[in-house]
Short mmCIF file of C-alpha atoms in Angstrom, two decimals:
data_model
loop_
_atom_site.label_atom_id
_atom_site.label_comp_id
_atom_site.label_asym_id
_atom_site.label_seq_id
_atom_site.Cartn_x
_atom_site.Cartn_y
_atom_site.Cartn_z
CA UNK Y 1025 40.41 130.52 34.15
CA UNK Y 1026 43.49 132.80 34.11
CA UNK Y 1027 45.51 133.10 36.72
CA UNK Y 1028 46.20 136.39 36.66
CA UNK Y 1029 43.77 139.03 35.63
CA UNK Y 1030 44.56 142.04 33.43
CA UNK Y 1031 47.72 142.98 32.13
CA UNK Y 1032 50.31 141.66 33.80
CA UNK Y 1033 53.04 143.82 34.83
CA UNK Y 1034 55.65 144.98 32.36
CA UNK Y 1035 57.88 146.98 34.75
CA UNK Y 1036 60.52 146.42 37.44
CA UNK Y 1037 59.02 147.07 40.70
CA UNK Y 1038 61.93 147.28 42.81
CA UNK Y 1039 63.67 149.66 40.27
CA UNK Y 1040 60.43 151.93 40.24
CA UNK Y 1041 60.74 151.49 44.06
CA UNK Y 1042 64.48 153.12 43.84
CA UNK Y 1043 63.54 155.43 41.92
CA UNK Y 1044 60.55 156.68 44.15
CA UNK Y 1045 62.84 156.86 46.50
CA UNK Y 1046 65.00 159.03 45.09
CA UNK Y 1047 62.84 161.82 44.26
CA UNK Y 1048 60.99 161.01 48.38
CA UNK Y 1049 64.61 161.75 49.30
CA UNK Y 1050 64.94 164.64 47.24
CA UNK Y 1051 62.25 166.15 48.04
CA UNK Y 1052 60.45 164.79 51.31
CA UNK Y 1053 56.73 164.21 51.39
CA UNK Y 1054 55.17 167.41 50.82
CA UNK Y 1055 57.31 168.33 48.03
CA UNK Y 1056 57.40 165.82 45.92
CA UNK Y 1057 54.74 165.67 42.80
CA UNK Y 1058 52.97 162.81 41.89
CA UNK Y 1059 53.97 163.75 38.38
CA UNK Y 1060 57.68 163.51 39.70
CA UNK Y 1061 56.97 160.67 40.76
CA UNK Y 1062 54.90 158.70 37.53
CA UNK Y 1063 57.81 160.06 35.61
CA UNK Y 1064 60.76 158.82 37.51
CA UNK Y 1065 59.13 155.55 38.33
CA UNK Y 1066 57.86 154.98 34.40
CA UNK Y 1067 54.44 154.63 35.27
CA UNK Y 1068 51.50 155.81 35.02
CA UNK Y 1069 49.19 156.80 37.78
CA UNK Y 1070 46.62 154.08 37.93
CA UNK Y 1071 49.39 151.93 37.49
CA UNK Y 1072 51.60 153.48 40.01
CA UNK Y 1073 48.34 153.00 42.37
CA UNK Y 1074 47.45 149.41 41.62
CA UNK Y 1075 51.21 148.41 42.00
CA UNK Y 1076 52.12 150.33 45.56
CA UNK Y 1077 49.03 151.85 46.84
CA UNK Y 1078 48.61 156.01 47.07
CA UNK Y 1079 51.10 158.44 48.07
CA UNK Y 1080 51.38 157.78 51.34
CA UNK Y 1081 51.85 154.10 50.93
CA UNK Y 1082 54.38 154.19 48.20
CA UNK Y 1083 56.62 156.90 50.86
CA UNK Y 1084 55.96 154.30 53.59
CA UNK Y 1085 57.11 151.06 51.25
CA UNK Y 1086 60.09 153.85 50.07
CA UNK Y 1087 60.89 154.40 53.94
CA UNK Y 1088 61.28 150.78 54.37
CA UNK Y 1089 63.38 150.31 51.03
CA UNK Y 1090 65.64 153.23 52.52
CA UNK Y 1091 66.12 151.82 55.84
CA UNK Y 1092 66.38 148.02 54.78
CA UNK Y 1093 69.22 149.33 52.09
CA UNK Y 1094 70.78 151.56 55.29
CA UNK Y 1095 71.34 148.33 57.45
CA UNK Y 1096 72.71 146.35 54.84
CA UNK Y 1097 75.41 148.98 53.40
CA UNK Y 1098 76.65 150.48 56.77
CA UNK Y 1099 75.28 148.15 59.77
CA UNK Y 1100 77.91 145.61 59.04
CA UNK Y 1101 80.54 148.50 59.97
CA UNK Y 1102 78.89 148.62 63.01
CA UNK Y 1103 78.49 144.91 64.37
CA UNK Y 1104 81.13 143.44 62.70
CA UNK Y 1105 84.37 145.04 63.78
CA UNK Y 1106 85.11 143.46 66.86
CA UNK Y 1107 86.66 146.30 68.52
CA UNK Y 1108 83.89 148.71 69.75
CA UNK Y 1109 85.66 152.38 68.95
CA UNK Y 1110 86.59 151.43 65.63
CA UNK Y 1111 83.13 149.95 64.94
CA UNK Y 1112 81.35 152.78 66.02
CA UNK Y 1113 84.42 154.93 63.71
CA UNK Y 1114 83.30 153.14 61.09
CA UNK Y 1115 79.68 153.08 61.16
CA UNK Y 1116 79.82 156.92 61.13
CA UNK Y 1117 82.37 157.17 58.66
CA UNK Y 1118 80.79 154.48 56.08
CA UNK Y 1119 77.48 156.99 56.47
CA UNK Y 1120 79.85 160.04 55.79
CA UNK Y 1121 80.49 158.91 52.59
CA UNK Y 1122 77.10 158.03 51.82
CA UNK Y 1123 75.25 161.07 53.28
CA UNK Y 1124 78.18 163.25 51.09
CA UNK Y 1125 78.16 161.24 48.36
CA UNK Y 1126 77.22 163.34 44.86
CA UNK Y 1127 75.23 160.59 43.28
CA UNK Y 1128 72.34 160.48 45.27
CA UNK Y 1129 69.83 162.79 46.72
CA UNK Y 1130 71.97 164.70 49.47
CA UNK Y 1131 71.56 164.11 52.98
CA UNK Y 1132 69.59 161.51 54.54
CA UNK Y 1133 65.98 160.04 53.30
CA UNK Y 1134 64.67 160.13 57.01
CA UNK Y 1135 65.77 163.25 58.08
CA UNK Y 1136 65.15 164.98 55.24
CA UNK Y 1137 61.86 163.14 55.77
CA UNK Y 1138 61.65 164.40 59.10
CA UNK Y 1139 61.50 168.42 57.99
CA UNK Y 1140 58.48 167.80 56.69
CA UNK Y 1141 57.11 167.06 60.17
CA UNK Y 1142 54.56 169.57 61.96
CA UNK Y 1143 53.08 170.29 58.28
CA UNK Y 1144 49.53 170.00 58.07
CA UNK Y 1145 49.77 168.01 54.90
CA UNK Y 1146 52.07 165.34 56.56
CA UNK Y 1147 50.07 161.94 57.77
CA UNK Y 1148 50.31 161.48 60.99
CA UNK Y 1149 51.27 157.72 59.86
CA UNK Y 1150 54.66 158.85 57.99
CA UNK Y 1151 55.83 160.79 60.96
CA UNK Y 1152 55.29 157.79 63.45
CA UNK Y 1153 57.09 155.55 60.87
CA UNK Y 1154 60.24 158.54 60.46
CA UNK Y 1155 60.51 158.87 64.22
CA UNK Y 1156 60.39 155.01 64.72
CA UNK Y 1157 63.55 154.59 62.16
CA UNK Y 1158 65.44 157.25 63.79
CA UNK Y 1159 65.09 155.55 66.73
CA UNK Y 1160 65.93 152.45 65.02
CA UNK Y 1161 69.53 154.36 64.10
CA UNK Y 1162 69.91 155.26 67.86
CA UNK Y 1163 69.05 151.87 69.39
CA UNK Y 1164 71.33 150.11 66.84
CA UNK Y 1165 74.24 152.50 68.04
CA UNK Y 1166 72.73 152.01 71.83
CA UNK Y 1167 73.28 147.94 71.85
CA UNK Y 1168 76.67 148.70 70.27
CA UNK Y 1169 77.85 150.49 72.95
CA UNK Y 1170 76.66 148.45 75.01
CA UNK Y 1171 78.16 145.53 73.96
CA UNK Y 1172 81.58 147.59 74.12
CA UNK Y 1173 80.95 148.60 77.48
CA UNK Y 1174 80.37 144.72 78.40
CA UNK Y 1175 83.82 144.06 76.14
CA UNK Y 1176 85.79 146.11 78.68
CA UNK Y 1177 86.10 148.68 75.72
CA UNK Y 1178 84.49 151.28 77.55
CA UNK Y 1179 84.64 151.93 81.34
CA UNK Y 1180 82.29 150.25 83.11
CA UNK Y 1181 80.44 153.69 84.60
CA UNK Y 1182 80.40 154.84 80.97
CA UNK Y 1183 76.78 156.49 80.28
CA UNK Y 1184 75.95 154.42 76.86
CA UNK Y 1185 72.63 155.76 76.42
CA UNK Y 1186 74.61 159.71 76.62
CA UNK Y 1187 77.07 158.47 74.23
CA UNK Y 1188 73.99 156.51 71.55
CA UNK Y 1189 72.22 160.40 71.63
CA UNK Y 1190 75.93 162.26 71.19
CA UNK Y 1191 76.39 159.91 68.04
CA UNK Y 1192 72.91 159.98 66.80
CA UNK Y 1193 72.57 163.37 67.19
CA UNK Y 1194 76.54 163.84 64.87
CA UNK Y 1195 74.45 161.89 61.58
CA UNK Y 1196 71.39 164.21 62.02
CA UNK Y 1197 74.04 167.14 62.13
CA UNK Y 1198 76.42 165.82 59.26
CA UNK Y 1199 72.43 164.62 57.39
CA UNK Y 1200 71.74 168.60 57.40
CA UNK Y 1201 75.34 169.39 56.90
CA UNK Y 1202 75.35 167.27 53.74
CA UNK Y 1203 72.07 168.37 52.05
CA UNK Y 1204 73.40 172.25 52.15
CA UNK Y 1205 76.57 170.68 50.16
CA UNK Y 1206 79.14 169.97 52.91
CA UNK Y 1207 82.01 167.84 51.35
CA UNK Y 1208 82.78 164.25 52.81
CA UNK Y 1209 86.16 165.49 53.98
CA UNK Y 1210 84.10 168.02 56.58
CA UNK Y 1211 81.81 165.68 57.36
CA UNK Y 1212 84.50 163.18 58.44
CA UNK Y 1213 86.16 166.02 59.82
CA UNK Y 1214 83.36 166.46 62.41
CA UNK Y 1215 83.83 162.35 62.90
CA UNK Y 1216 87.14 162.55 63.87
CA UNK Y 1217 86.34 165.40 66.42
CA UNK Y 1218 83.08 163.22 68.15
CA UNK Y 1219 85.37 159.96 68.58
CA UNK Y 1220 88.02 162.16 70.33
CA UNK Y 1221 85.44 161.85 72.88
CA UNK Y 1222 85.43 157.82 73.39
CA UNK Y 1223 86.09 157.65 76.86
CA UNK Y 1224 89.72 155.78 77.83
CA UNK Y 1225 89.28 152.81 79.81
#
């Protein structure tokens, strides 16, 4: 008996993932096509269903690919650096560069993701799963500062959980900023300004 039945697959899966999430990013949900979609990933549509599932579970296993790829480029800016300010500096500025950058989409995946919210077409599903990674973002910074705080980088009646919404709240701001074509140098500009805040200890 085979061990496999059908055709087996001829394609790259996590380079038809990439791509799916490139035109997701692109164009949220709502907006993008499933022919945008076959095309960019190679496949065809029963293929592009017996490999990830329907639309809604190929944005969902794109959501994850996003996030998982998010951590590993810019986290270790955040939780390596030793030195809380410039960790948090960093963090911000590595996602600067990305959110600016002129080879991808524009912006940020889960953001972008997160205009699409309220529609009647979004699944209630996708907008738990956006809301749960940009909470993900904030509790990441949140444990940072926190861990600064308990460093003696921060004084000890600094507000933490204030300063993980006042950062989270500069990437959805420089996200938005960078999708309507804002330049790294402004978006870095408006880092500079928020980390004039760090309070002195």
């Amino acid at each position: 008996m085979s061990r496999e039945r059908g055709r087996p697959r001829t394609f790259d899966a996590e380079l038809a993932l990439d791509r799916a999430v490139d035109v997701f990013w692109k164009h949220g949900f709502q907006n993008a096509s499933m022919q945008e979609l076959t095309e960019a990933m190679g496949l065809s549509k029963p293929s592009l269903y017996a490999a990830y599932g329907d639309k809604e579970a190929l944005y969902l296993k794109a959501l994850e690919r996003y996030v998982a790829g998010l951590i590993a480029r810019h986290a270790g800016a955040l939780n390596e650096e030793k030195d809380g300010r410039r960790a948090l500096e960093g963090f911000l500025r590595s996602l600067a560069s990305m959110l600016a950058d002129p080879a991808l989409p524009g912006g940020c995946f889960i953001i972008n993701g997160t205009a699409d919210s309220g529609g009647s077409t979004m699944p209630e599903a996708l907008e738990q799963a956006l809301r749960a990674a940009l909470q993900g973002t904030e509790s990441m910074v949140l444990q940072r500062l926190l861990r600064a705080r308990a460093d003696g980088q921060l004084p000890p009646g600094a507000n933490a959980e204030d300063m993980a919404v006042m950062f989270s709240s500069l990437i959805a701001g420089m996200a938005v900023l960078a999708k309507s074509g804002a330049s790294k140098a402004k978006l870095s500009s408006a880092v500079g300004a928020v980390m004039a805040a760090w309070p002195e200890v």
